[in-house]
XYZ file of C-alpha atoms in Angstrom:
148
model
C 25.119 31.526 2.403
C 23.174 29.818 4.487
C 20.211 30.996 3.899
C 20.453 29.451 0.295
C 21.355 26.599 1.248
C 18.363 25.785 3.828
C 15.657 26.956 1.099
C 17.524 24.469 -1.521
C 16.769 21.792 1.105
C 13.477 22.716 1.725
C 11.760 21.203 -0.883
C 13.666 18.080 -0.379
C 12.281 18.118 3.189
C 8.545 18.677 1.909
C 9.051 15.477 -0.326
C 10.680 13.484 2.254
C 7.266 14.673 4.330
C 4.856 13.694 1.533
C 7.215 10.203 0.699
C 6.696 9.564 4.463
C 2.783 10.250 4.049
C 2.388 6.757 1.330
C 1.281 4.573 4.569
C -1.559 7.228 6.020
C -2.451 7.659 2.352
C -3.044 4.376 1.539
C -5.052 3.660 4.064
C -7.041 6.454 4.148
C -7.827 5.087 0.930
C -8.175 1.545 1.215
C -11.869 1.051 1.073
C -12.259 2.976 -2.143
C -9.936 0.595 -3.518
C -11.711 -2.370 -1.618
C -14.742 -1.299 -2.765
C -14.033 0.780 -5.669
C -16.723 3.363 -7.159
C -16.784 4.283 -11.044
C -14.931 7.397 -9.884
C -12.046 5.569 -8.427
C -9.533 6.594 -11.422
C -9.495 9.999 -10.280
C -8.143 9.437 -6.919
C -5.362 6.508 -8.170
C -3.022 9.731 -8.776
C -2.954 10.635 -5.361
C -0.788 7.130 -5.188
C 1.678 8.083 -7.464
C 2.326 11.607 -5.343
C 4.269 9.699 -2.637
C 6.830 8.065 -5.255
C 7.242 11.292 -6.814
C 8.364 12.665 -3.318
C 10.509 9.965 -2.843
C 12.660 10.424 -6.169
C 12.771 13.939 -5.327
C 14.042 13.289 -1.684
C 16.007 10.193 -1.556
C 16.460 10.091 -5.308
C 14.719 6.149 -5.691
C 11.576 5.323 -6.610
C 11.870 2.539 -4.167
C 13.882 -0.256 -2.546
C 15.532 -3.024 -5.084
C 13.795 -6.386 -4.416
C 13.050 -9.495 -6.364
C 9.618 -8.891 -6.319
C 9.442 -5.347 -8.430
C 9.283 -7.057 -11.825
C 6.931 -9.910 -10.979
C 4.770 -6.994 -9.085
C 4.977 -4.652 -12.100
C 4.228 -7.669 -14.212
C 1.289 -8.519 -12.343
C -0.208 -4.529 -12.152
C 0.394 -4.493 -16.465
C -1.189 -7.696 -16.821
C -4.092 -6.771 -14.675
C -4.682 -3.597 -16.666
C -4.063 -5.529 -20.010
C -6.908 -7.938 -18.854
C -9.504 -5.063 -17.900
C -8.756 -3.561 -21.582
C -9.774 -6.995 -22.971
C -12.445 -7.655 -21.030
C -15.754 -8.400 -21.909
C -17.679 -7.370 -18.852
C -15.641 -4.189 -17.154
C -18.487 -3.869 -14.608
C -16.887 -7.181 -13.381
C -13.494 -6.189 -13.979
C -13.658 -3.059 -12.206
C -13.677 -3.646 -9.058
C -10.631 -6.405 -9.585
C -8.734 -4.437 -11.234
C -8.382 -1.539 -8.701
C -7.857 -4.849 -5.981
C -4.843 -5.412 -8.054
C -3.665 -2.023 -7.790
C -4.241 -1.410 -4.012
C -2.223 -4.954 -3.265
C 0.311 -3.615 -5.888
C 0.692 -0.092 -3.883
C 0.649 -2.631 -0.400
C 3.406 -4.126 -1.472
C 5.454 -1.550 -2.176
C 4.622 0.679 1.167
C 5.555 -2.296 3.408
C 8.664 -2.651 1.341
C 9.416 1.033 2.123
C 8.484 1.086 5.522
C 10.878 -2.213 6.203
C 13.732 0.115 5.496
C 15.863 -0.422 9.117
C 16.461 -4.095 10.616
C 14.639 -2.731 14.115
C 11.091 -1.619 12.018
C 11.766 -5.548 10.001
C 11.928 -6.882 13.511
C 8.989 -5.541 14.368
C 7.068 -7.045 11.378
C 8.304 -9.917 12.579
C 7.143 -9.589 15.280
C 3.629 -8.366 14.261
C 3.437 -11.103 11.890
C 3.884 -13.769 14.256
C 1.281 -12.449 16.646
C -1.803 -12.429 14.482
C -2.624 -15.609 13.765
C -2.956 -16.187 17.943
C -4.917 -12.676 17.494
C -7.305 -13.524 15.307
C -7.886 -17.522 16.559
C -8.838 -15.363 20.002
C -11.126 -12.999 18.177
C -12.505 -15.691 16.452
C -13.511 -17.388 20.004
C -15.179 -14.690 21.406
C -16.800 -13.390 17.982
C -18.419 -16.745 17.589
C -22.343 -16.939 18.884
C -21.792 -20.269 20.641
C -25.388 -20.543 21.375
C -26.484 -21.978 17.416
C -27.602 -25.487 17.112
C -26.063 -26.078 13.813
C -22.610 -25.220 15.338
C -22.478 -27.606 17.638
């Protein structure tokens, strides 16, 4: 008996693994999607393979939050503009933008699942503006006469 029951819940584990995956994923291929070749289509799939684990393991697609429609909204009217377009060589690489911040969203929405990982963000959030004013100092070449 329980045998059957810990192979019904391994492929619930698997998805759980491959829902858990969507940040590594993403990231891994964020500068395809920054700087998206003609090929780029056939990798968007590999996108969709984390939500599929998630429905199969938690049973959602993805955490309720005012910003699903208006996201949605914004991915469909992206696409709708790269089918009317008149130059899709400058459309392109816009349109896969739009689908990268759309896919953003949505892991940081899933990843802010418990108050402690939200606090973190917080957290996180409020330290890189002082980050990057520091970086900015000492990635500056002082020495130019125009900048002074």
């Amino acid at each position: 008996m329980n045998r059957v029951l810990s192979s019904s819940r391994l492929p619930r584990r698997v998805a759980a693994a491959l829902a858990a995956l969507e940040p590594l994923l993403l990231l891994l291929l964020a500068p395809l999607f920054l700087f998206p070749p003609t090929w780029i289509h056939l990798l968007a799939p590999l996108l969709l393979l984390p939500w599929f684990g998630r429905v199969l393991a938690y049973g959602r697609l993805t955490y309720r939050s005012l910003l699903n429609a208006p996201t949605f909204l914004i991915l469909l009217l992206g696409i709708l503009a790269y089918t009317v377009s008149v130059d899709r060589a400058v459309s392109h690489p816009i349109l896969w933008g739009i689908v990268f911040q759309t896919a953003l969203f949505f892991v940081v929405l899933n990843l802010l699942d418990t108050t402690q990982r939200l606090r973190r963000a917080y957290w996180l959030l409020l330290a890189m503006p002082p980050a990057v004013a520091l970086f900015a100092l000492f990635g500056v070449d002082w020495s130019l006469v125009r900048l002074l």
